[in-house]
Coordinates of C-alpha atoms and ligand atoms in Angstrom, one line a residue:
X99 CA 0.0 0.0 -0.1
X100 CA 1.3 3.6 -1.1
X101 CA 1.4 6.0 2.1
X102 CA -1.8 7.8 0.7
X103 CA -3.4 4.5 0.4
X104 CA -2.4 4.2 4.3
X105 CA -3.6 7.5 5.5
X106 CA -7.2 7.2 3.7
X107 CA -7.4 3.4 5.4
X108 CA -6.6 5.0 8.9
X109 CA -9.2 7.8 8.7
X110 CA -11.7 5.4 7.7
X111 CA -10.8 3.1 10.8
X112 CA -10.9 5.7 13.1
X113 CA -14.1 7.2 11.8
X114 CA -15.9 3.9 12.4
X115 CA -14.0 3.4 16.0
X116 CA -15.4 6.9 16.9
X117 CA -18.6 5.6 15.9
X118 CA -18.5 2.8 17.6
X119 CA -17.4 4.4 21.1
X120 CA -20.6 7.2 20.5
X121 CA -23.1 4.0 20.3
X122 CA -21.5 2.8 23.5
X123 CA -22.6 6.0 24.7
X124 CA -18.8 6.7 25.3
X125 CA -17.1 10.2 24.4
X126 CA -14.4 10.3 21.6
X127 CA -11.7 9.5 24.3
X128 CA -11.3 8.1 27.7
X129 CA -10.6 12.1 28.8
X130 CA -10.7 11.0 32.4
X131 CA -7.6 9.1 32.3
X132 CA -5.5 11.3 30.0
X133 CA -7.2 14.8 30.2
X134 CA -4.5 16.8 28.5
X135 CA -4.9 16.2 24.8
X136 CA -1.6 18.3 24.0
X137 CA 0.7 16.6 26.4
X138 CA -0.8 13.2 24.9
X139 CA -0.1 14.6 21.3
X140 CA 3.6 15.6 22.5
X141 CA 4.2 12.5 24.0
X142 CA 3.1 10.6 20.9
X143 CA 5.0 12.7 18.6
X144 CA 8.5 11.9 21.1
X145 CA 7.6 8.2 20.8
X146 CA 7.2 8.3 17.0
X147 CA 10.7 10.2 16.7
X148 CA 12.4 7.9 19.3
X149 CA 10.9 4.7 17.5
X150 CA 11.8 5.9 14.0
X151 CA 15.3 7.0 15.2
X152 CA 16.4 3.9 17.1
X153 CA 14.6 1.1 16.0
X154 CA 16.6 -2.0 14.6
X155 CA 16.4 -1.5 10.7
X156 CA 14.8 -5.0 9.9
X157 CA 13.1 -3.7 6.6
X158 CA 16.3 -3.0 5.2
X159 CA 18.3 -5.3 2.5
X160 CA 21.3 -5.2 4.9
X161 CA 19.7 -6.7 7.8
X162 CA 20.1 -10.1 7.8
X163 CA 20.3 -10.9 11.5
X164 CA 16.8 -12.2 13.5
X165 CA 14.0 -13.7 12.9
X166 CA 11.8 -10.6 12.0
X167 CA 10.0 -10.5 9.0
X168 CA 8.8 -7.1 7.0
X169 CA 5.0 -7.0 7.8
X170 CA 2.7 -5.6 5.1
X171 CA 1.1 -2.6 5.7
X172 CA -2.2 -4.2 5.3
X173 CA -1.4 -6.7 8.0
X174 CA -0.2 -4.2 10.2
X175 CA -3.7 -1.9 9.5
X176 CA -5.4 -4.8 10.6
X177 CA -3.5 -5.2 14.1
X178 CA -4.0 -1.7 14.5
X179 CA -7.6 -1.5 13.5
X180 CA -8.3 -4.5 16.0
X181 CA -6.2 -3.2 18.7
X182 CA -9.0 -0.2 18.8
X183 CA -11.4 -2.5 20.0
X184 CA -9.1 -4.3 22.5
X185 CA -10.6 -7.8 22.3
X186 CA -9.6 -10.7 24.4
X187 CA -9.5 -14.2 23.3
X188 CA -9.8 -15.8 26.4
X189 CA -13.5 -16.4 26.0
X190 CA -15.8 -15.6 22.9
X191 CA -17.6 -13.2 25.1
X192 CA -15.0 -10.9 25.5
X193 CA -14.1 -11.3 21.7
X194 CA -16.9 -12.4 19.5
X195 CA -15.3 -11.2 16.2
X196 CA -11.7 -12.2 16.9
X197 CA -12.5 -15.1 18.4
X198 CA -14.0 -16.3 15.3
X199 CA -11.3 -15.2 13.4
X200 CA -9.0 -17.4 15.6
X201 CA -11.0 -20.2 14.6
X202 CA -10.6 -19.4 10.9
X203 CA -6.9 -18.8 11.2
X204 CA -6.8 -22.5 13.2
X205 CA -8.4 -24.3 10.0
X206 CA -6.1 -22.3 8.3
X207 CA -2.9 -23.7 10.1
X208 CA -4.5 -27.4 10.4
X209 CA -4.7 -27.4 6.7
X210 CA -1.6 -25.7 6.1
X211 CA 0.2 -28.6 8.3
X212 CA -2.0 -31.3 6.5
X213 CA -3.9 -32.0 10.1
X214 CA -7.3 -33.9 9.8
X215 CA -9.6 -31.1 9.7
X216 CA -12.1 -33.5 11.9
X217 CA -9.9 -33.8 14.8
X218 CA -7.2 -31.6 14.5
X219 CA -7.2 -28.2 16.9
X220 CA -4.8 -24.9 16.9
X221 CA -4.8 -21.8 18.9
X222 CA -2.9 -18.7 19.0
X223 CA -0.4 -18.2 21.6
X224 CA 2.3 -15.2 22.5
X225 CA 4.9 -17.2 20.7
X226 CA 7.3 -20.3 20.4
X227 CA 7.9 -20.5 23.9
X228 CA 4.2 -20.7 25.3
X229 CA 3.2 -23.0 22.2
X230 CA 6.2 -25.4 23.4
X231 CA 5.6 -25.4 26.7
X232 CA 2.1 -26.0 26.1
X233 CA 2.6 -28.9 24.1
X234 CA 5.0 -30.5 26.8
X235 CA 2.5 -30.0 29.1
X236 CA -0.1 -31.8 27.1
X237 CA 2.1 -34.6 26.2
X238 CA 3.5 -35.1 29.7
X239 CA -0.3 -34.9 31.6
X240 CA -1.9 -37.0 28.7
X241 CA 0.7 -39.9 28.9
X242 CA 1.0 -40.3 32.3
X243 CA -2.8 -40.9 32.9
X244 CA -2.8 -44.5 32.1
X245 CA -0.2 -45.5 34.2
X246 CA -2.0 -43.6 37.0
X247 CA -5.4 -45.4 36.6
X248 CA -3.6 -48.6 36.9
X249 CA -2.3 -47.3 40.2
X250 CA -5.7 -46.8 41.4
X251 CA -7.7 -49.4 42.9
X252 CA -11.1 -47.9 41.7
X253 CA -9.7 -47.0 38.1
X254 CA -7.3 -50.0 37.3
X255 CA -10.1 -52.0 35.7
X256 CA -10.1 -49.5 33.1
X257 CA -6.9 -50.1 32.1
X258 CA -6.5 -54.2 33.1
X259 CA -6.1 -55.2 29.1
X260 CA -2.8 -53.0 28.7
X261 CA 0.7 -54.4 29.5
X262 CA 3.3 -52.3 31.7
X263 CA 5.3 -51.2 28.9
X264 CA 2.2 -49.8 26.9
X265 CA 1.0 -48.1 30.5
X266 CA 4.2 -46.4 30.4
X267 CA 4.0 -45.5 26.7
X268 CA 0.8 -45.5 25.3
X269 CA 0.4 -44.3 21.7
X270 CA -1.8 -41.3 21.6
X271 CA -5.0 -42.8 20.5
X272 CA -4.6 -45.6 23.7
X273 CA -4.0 -42.4 26.1
X274 CA -7.0 -40.7 24.7
X275 CA -9.1 -43.4 24.8
X276 CA -8.1 -44.0 28.5
X277 CA -8.7 -40.6 29.2
X278 CA -12.1 -40.7 27.7
X279 CA -12.9 -44.0 29.9
X280 CA -11.7 -42.0 32.8
X281 CA -14.2 -38.9 32.0
X282 CA -17.0 -41.5 31.3
X283 CA -16.7 -43.0 34.4
X284 CA -16.6 -39.4 36.4
X285 CA -12.6 -40.5 37.4
X286 CA -10.8 -38.0 35.3
X287 CA -10.0 -35.6 37.7
X288 CA -9.0 -38.3 40.4
X289 CA -6.7 -40.1 37.7
X290 CA -5.0 -36.6 37.0
X291 CA -4.5 -35.6 40.7
X292 CA -2.9 -39.3 40.9
X293 CA -0.9 -38.6 37.9
X294 CA 0.6 -35.3 39.3
X295 CA 1.5 -37.1 42.5
X296 CA 3.4 -40.1 40.7
X297 CA 5.2 -37.8 38.3
X298 CA 6.7 -35.9 41.5
X299 CA 8.1 -39.4 42.4
X300 CA 11.8 -40.7 41.9
X301 CA 10.6 -43.9 40.3
X302 CA 8.0 -42.1 37.6
X303 CA 9.2 -38.9 37.2
X304 CA 7.6 -36.8 34.4
X305 CA 9.4 -39.1 31.6
X306 CA 12.1 -38.7 29.5
X307 CA 12.3 -35.6 27.3
X308 CA 14.3 -36.7 23.8
X309 CA 15.5 -33.6 21.7
X310 CA 18.4 -32.8 19.6
X311 CA 21.6 -30.7 20.8
X312 CA 20.6 -27.8 18.7
X313 CA 16.7 -27.6 20.0
X314 CA 15.9 -23.9 20.8
X315 CA 17.2 -22.8 24.3
X316 CA 13.5 -22.4 25.3
X317 CA 13.3 -26.0 25.9
X318 CA 15.7 -26.0 28.8
X319 CA 13.5 -23.4 30.6
X320 CA 10.4 -25.6 29.5
X321 CA 12.2 -28.9 30.8
X322 CA 12.8 -26.7 34.3
X323 CA 9.4 -25.4 34.7
X324 CA 7.5 -28.5 34.1
X325 CA 9.5 -30.8 36.3
X326 CA 12.0 -32.2 34.2
X327 CA 15.3 -33.3 35.9
X328 CA 18.6 -33.1 34.7
X329 CA 18.8 -36.7 34.0
X330 CA 15.1 -36.8 32.4
X331 CA 16.4 -34.9 29.3
X332 CA 18.0 -36.6 26.5
X333 CA 20.0 -34.4 24.2
X334 CA 20.8 -36.5 20.7
X335 CA 24.0 -35.5 19.0
X336 CA 23.3 -33.9 15.2
X337 CA 24.2 -35.5 12.1
X338 CA 26.5 -34.0 9.5
X339 CA 23.4 -31.5 8.2
X340 CA 23.1 -30.0 11.8
X341 CA 20.0 -32.4 11.9
X342 CA 18.9 -34.8 14.6
X343 CA 21.1 -38.0 14.2
X344 CA 18.0 -40.4 13.8
X345 CA 20.1 -43.5 14.0
X346 CA 20.8 -42.3 17.9
X347 CA 17.3 -42.1 18.2
X348 CA 16.4 -45.1 16.9
X349 CA 18.6 -46.7 19.3
X350 CA 17.6 -44.9 22.4
X351 CA 13.4 -45.0 21.9
X352 CA 13.4 -49.0 21.6
X353 CA 15.6 -49.3 24.9
X354 CA 13.6 -46.7 26.8
X355 CA 10.3 -48.6 25.6
X356 CA 11.1 -52.1 26.6
X357 CA 12.2 -50.9 29.9
X358 CA 9.1 -49.4 30.6
X359 CA 10.7 -46.1 31.0
X360 CA 8.0 -43.1 30.3
X361 CA 9.1 -41.0 27.7
X362 CA 6.9 -38.0 27.8
X363 CA 8.1 -36.6 24.4
X364 CA 10.3 -36.5 21.5
X365 CA 10.8 -33.0 19.9
X366 CA 12.1 -32.7 16.6
X367 CA 13.0 -29.3 14.9
X368 CA 12.0 -27.7 11.5
X369 CA 14.2 -25.0 11.3
X370 CA 16.5 -24.9 14.1
X371 CA 17.3 -21.4 15.5
X372 CA 21.1 -21.4 14.8
X373 CA 21.3 -23.4 11.7
X374 CA 17.7 -23.4 10.0
X375 CA 18.2 -27.1 9.8
X376 CA 15.2 -29.5 9.1
X377 CA 15.1 -32.7 10.9
X378 CA 14.4 -35.7 8.8
X379 CA 10.5 -35.6 10.2
X380 CA 9.8 -38.7 8.3
X381 CA 12.0 -41.3 9.5
X382 CA 11.3 -40.2 13.0
X383 CA 7.2 -40.6 12.2
X384 CA 8.4 -44.1 10.7
X385 CA 9.9 -45.0 14.2
X386 CA 7.1 -43.7 16.0
X387 CA 5.1 -46.2 14.1
X388 CA 7.2 -48.9 14.1
X389 CA 7.6 -49.0 17.6
X390 CA 3.6 -49.0 17.8
X391 CA 3.4 -51.9 15.2
X392 CA 6.4 -53.9 16.9
X393 CA 5.9 -53.0 21.1
X394 CA 2.2 -51.6 21.0
X395 CA 3.9 -48.7 22.6
X396 CA 5.4 -45.6 21.3
X397 CA 6.0 -41.8 21.8
X398 CA 4.7 -38.4 21.3
X399 CA 6.3 -36.5 18.4
X400 CA 6.0 -32.8 19.0
X401 CA 7.3 -30.6 16.1
X402 CA 9.2 -27.4 17.0
X403 CA 8.6 -25.8 13.6
X404 CA 8.1 -22.3 14.9
X405 CA 10.3 -21.0 12.1
X406 CA 9.8 -23.8 9.4
X407 CA 6.3 -24.4 9.6
X408 CA 5.0 -21.5 6.9
X409 CA 7.7 -23.4 4.5
X410 CA 4.9 -26.3 3.9
X411 CA 2.9 -23.7 1.9
X412 CA 5.5 -24.8 -0.9
X413 CA 4.0 -28.3 -0.9
X414 CA 0.5 -26.9 -1.5
X415 CA -1.6 -25.8 -4.7
X416 CA -4.0 -22.9 -4.0
X417 CA -6.5 -25.6 -4.7
X418 CA -5.5 -27.3 -1.1
X419 CA -3.9 -30.5 -2.9
X420 CA -0.5 -31.6 -2.4
X421 CA 2.2 -30.8 -5.0
X422 CA 4.4 -33.3 -6.1
X423 CA 8.2 -32.5 -5.9
X424 CA 9.5 -30.5 -8.8
X425 CA 13.2 -30.9 -8.7
X426 CA 13.8 -28.1 -11.5
X427 CA 11.9 -25.5 -9.5
X428 CA 11.9 -26.0 -6.2
X429 CA 13.9 -23.6 -3.6
X430 CA 14.4 -26.3 -0.6
X431 CA 16.3 -30.0 -1.3
X432 CA 14.3 -33.2 -1.6
X433 CA 14.9 -34.0 2.0
X434 CA 13.3 -30.8 3.4
X435 CA 10.3 -30.9 1.0
X436 CA 9.8 -34.6 2.5
X437 CA 10.2 -33.4 5.9
X438 CA 7.7 -30.5 5.3
X439 CA 5.2 -33.2 3.7
X440 CA 5.5 -35.6 6.9
X441 CA 4.7 -32.8 9.2
X442 CA 1.1 -34.0 8.9
X443 CA 1.9 -36.9 11.1
X444 CA 3.3 -35.4 14.1
X445 CA 1.0 -35.3 17.7
X446 CA 1.5 -31.2 18.3
X447 CA 3.2 -28.5 16.2
X448 CA 4.3 -25.3 17.1
X449 CA 4.3 -22.8 14.4
X450 CA 5.2 -19.0 14.6
X451 CA 3.0 -16.7 12.5
X452 CA 5.5 -13.7 13.5
X453 CA 8.2 -15.0 12.0
X454 CA 7.6 -16.6 8.6
X455 CA 4.0 -15.8 8.8
X456 CA 4.5 -12.0 7.9
X457 CA 2.5 -10.9 11.2
X458 CA 3.7 -8.4 13.9
X459 CA 4.5 -9.7 17.6
X460 CA 3.2 -11.4 19.2
X461 CA 1.6 -14.3 17.3
X462 CA 2.6 -18.0 17.9
X463 CA 0.6 -21.0 17.5
X464 CA 0.1 -24.6 18.5
X465 CA -1.5 -27.2 16.5
X466 CA -2.7 -30.5 17.9
X467 CA -3.4 -33.3 15.9
X468 CA -6.4 -34.5 18.3
X469 CA -8.2 -31.6 20.0
X470 CA -9.4 -34.4 22.8
X471 CA -5.7 -34.3 24.2
X472 CA -6.2 -30.9 25.9
X473 CA -8.5 -32.7 28.4
X474 CA -5.6 -33.6 30.3
X475 CA -4.6 -30.0 31.2
X476 CA -8.4 -28.4 30.9
X477 CA -9.3 -26.5 33.9
X478 CA -13.2 -27.5 34.0
X479 CA -15.1 -30.4 34.8
X480 CA -17.2 -30.4 31.6
X481 CA -15.3 -32.6 28.9
X482 CA -17.7 -32.9 26.6
X483 CA -19.2 -29.8 25.8
X484 CA -16.1 -28.9 24.1
X485 CA -17.7 -26.0 21.8
X486 CA -19.1 -23.6 24.2
X487 CA -16.1 -23.6 26.8
X488 CA -14.1 -20.5 27.2
X489 CA -10.7 -21.4 25.3
X490 CA -8.8 -20.3 28.3
X491 CA -9.8 -23.5 30.0
X492 CA -7.5 -25.2 27.7
X493 CA -4.4 -23.0 27.0
X494 CA -1.6 -22.4 28.8
X495 CA -2.0 -18.3 28.7
X496 CA -5.2 -16.6 30.0
X497 CA -5.6 -13.1 28.4
X498 CA -4.4 -13.4 24.4
X499 CA -5.0 -10.6 22.1
X500 CA -7.7 -10.9 19.7
X501 CA -5.4 -8.0 17.8
X502 CA -2.9 -11.3 16.8
X503 CA -6.0 -13.4 15.5
X504 CA -6.4 -10.4 13.1
X505 CA -3.2 -10.0 12.0
X506 CA -2.7 -13.3 11.4
X507 CA -6.3 -13.8 9.4
X508 CA -5.2 -10.7 7.3
X509 CA -2.0 -12.3 6.3
X510 CA -3.5 -15.4 5.7
X511 CA -6.4 -13.7 3.3
X512 CA -4.1 -11.5 1.7
X513 CA -1.0 -13.8 1.0
X514 CA -2.5 -17.5 0.5
X515 CA -1.2 -20.6 2.1
X516 CA -0.2 -22.4 -0.8
X517 CA 2.9 -22.3 -3.2
X518 CA 2.0 -19.1 -5.3
X519 CA 1.5 -17.5 -1.8
X520 CA 3.5 -18.0 1.2
X521 CA 5.4 -20.6 -0.8
X522 CA 6.4 -18.1 -3.2
X523 CA 7.5 -15.5 -0.5
X524 CA 9.5 -17.9 1.4
X525 CA 10.7 -20.1 -1.8
X526 CA 12.3 -16.5 -2.4
X527 CA 14.3 -16.2 1.1
X528 CA 15.4 -19.8 0.7
X529 CA 16.6 -19.1 -2.8
X530 CA 18.3 -15.7 -1.7
X531 CA 19.8 -17.9 1.2
X532 CA 21.3 -20.5 -1.5
X533 CA 22.7 -17.8 -3.5
X534 CA 24.5 -16.0 -0.5
X535 CA 25.7 -19.2 0.4
X536 CA 27.4 -19.9 -3.1
X537 CA 28.7 -16.2 -3.0
X538 CA 30.4 -16.4 0.6
X539 CA 33.2 -19.1 0.3
X540 CA 33.4 -19.3 3.9
X541 CA 29.7 -20.5 4.4
X542 CA 29.5 -23.9 6.1
X543 CA 26.9 -25.8 4.5
X544 CA 24.0 -25.5 2.1
X545 CA 21.1 -24.0 4.0
X546 CA 17.9 -26.2 4.6
X547 CA 15.8 -23.0 4.5
X548 CA 17.1 -19.6 5.1
X549 CA 19.9 -19.5 7.7
X550 CA 23.5 -19.6 7.0
X551 CA 26.2 -19.7 9.2
X552 CA 29.6 -18.3 8.0
X553 CA 33.1 -18.5 9.5
X554 CA 34.7 -15.1 9.9
X555 CA 37.3 -13.3 11.9
X556 CA 34.8 -10.4 11.9
X557 CA 32.4 -9.9 14.9
X558 CA 28.8 -8.8 14.1
X559 CA 29.6 -5.3 15.7
X560 CA 32.4 -4.9 13.2
X561 CA 30.4 -5.6 10.3
X562 CA 27.6 -3.4 11.8
X563 CA 30.4 -0.4 10.9
X564 CA 30.0 -1.1 7.4
X565 CA 26.3 -1.2 7.8
X566 CA 25.4 -5.1 7.5
X567 CA 23.8 -6.7 10.2
X568 CA 24.3 -9.8 10.9
X569 CA 23.9 -12.2 14.5
X570 CA 26.0 -15.1 15.7
X571 CA 25.7 -18.5 16.9
X572 CA 28.1 -21.6 17.4
X573 CA 28.5 -24.3 14.8
X574 CA 30.5 -27.7 15.9
X575 CA 32.1 -25.9 19.0
X576 CA 33.3 -22.9 17.1
X577 CA 31.9 -19.2 16.7
X578 CA 30.1 -18.3 13.6
X579 CA 28.3 -15.2 11.7
X580 CA 24.9 -16.4 11.5
X581 CA 23.0 -15.0 8.5
X582 CA 19.2 -15.2 8.9
X583 CA 17.2 -14.2 5.6
X584 CA 13.7 -12.7 6.1
X585 CA 13.5 -11.6 2.8
X586 CA 14.0 -11.9 -0.9
X587 CA 17.2 -10.0 -2.4
X588 CA 17.2 -10.2 -6.3
X589 CA 20.7 -10.7 -7.8
X590 CA 21.0 -6.8 -8.1
X591 CA 19.9 -6.1 -4.6
X592 CA 22.4 -8.7 -3.3
X593 CA 25.4 -6.6 -5.1
X594 CA 24.3 -3.8 -3.5
X595 CA 24.1 -5.0 -0.2
X596 CA 28.1 -5.0 0.4
X597 CA 28.9 -8.5 1.0
X598 CA 32.7 -7.6 0.5
X599 CA 33.8 -7.4 4.4
X600 CA 32.1 -11.3 4.4
X601 CA 33.8 -12.6 1.4
Ligands
PLP203 C1 11.7 -18.5 17.4 C2 11.8 -20.3 17.8 C3 11.5 -20.6 19.2 C4 11.0 -19.6 20.3 O1 9.6 -18.8 19.7 P1 9.2 -17.6 20.3 O2 8.4 -17.1 19.2 O3 10.5 -16.5 20.3 O4 8.7 -17.6 22.0 C5 11.5 -21.7 19.6 N1 11.8 -23.0 18.5 C6 12.3 -22.5 17.4 C7 12.4 -23.7 16.6 C8 12.8 -21.2 17.2 O5 12.7 -20.8 15.8

């Protein structure tokens, strides 16, 4: 949108908002709180100048540092418009419009990730942290129910048919069946309380949390908050592509299952924060399914696709069908394409609209393959009347901004969750990353998505003196520069950004 179009839109938005206030029987502004309009104007002018003078220049072609996208004006205006009405998506009665928008966005995200429309569920969160916390919270609680049911004399008959190693590591559908039967018998709260007690015992604990050495730092916090002890957390090594070493996982998981040792979750990453690497999701899904076939017991698979989830748009046609792999034109490798397709088999997935979704902060999201799993963390007693319950009964967070729902909704509608929409945009980011990799001799590996690690004696601060913004990370134990490409640079734009200090 051009500046004059933005101004016209803002005029109309403010006018409509004023009408709404008058319709509410209120004045144009809450003058009781801020009676001095001139002081307010001066303050806002100062704020605006301060922001424009010193903000991080992330729209710049020379900014290749962190995961902030250049949000389109129309999406910013959708957020701004909604902010005027201050809706809180904790419950529909506080946000009739934006709760509906969130439902639409949730359906979008389920479709984007290939989740079954009849059972899947999604909601927005403040970001990847909150979504990851909630996923592990659900997995931990749901998966400890069968064992807890077996430990209670009143509920034992409900799980008498399950052997011990299945009680320890129930496939998700088995855990949900147990949960439903407990609820029908009026014993779910009781079993949840017993599960909570047992998770605090040295013998049972919360279960194992299995993730890669390069999993996002939020997992360290998450494990701590949710009561995982250091010995519960298994950090797997990385393979040569900086992806989780699936062979190590294939060794560890059957050992734990055969020993009857509970696994709370296996976490794989689609777009690691440091390297942008995409784990071999298809092979991990295969492991999960083979464990179920061989032992009747398996693990919960959570995908941390906070960064990479939106790349799945590359795999979708505008008609909502899956596109075949196109070697000649694909901006990502076959490995990455296969992993993106396989996301549809995960139990839970974190995806951040405020990264590749082109939406302002705060907007993360959690996608859950079977919505019934959320009963394992719900705070209400009524487990069957799901549609009418406030969202906040089943989310980790309470108050959530309806503004975020409107922004995500606008971005999805205007861009399109398919190869011609997000696929074209993010394909452009990947294409730019590939060309940077080819142009910079010390680039360490072919990027899976949009992040490069570069061997350089220069620091990000030194490069900033040349007007180039990059970040840093460690790779194979050494400090590297990290380039995070959140924009498309044409070959000409790439020549103009002044890469020389990096070469
Ligand atoms: C960004 C990111 C997170 C954290 O998400 P926030 O939105 O910053 O809370 C977690 N995991 C991965 C892989 C990420 O890229």
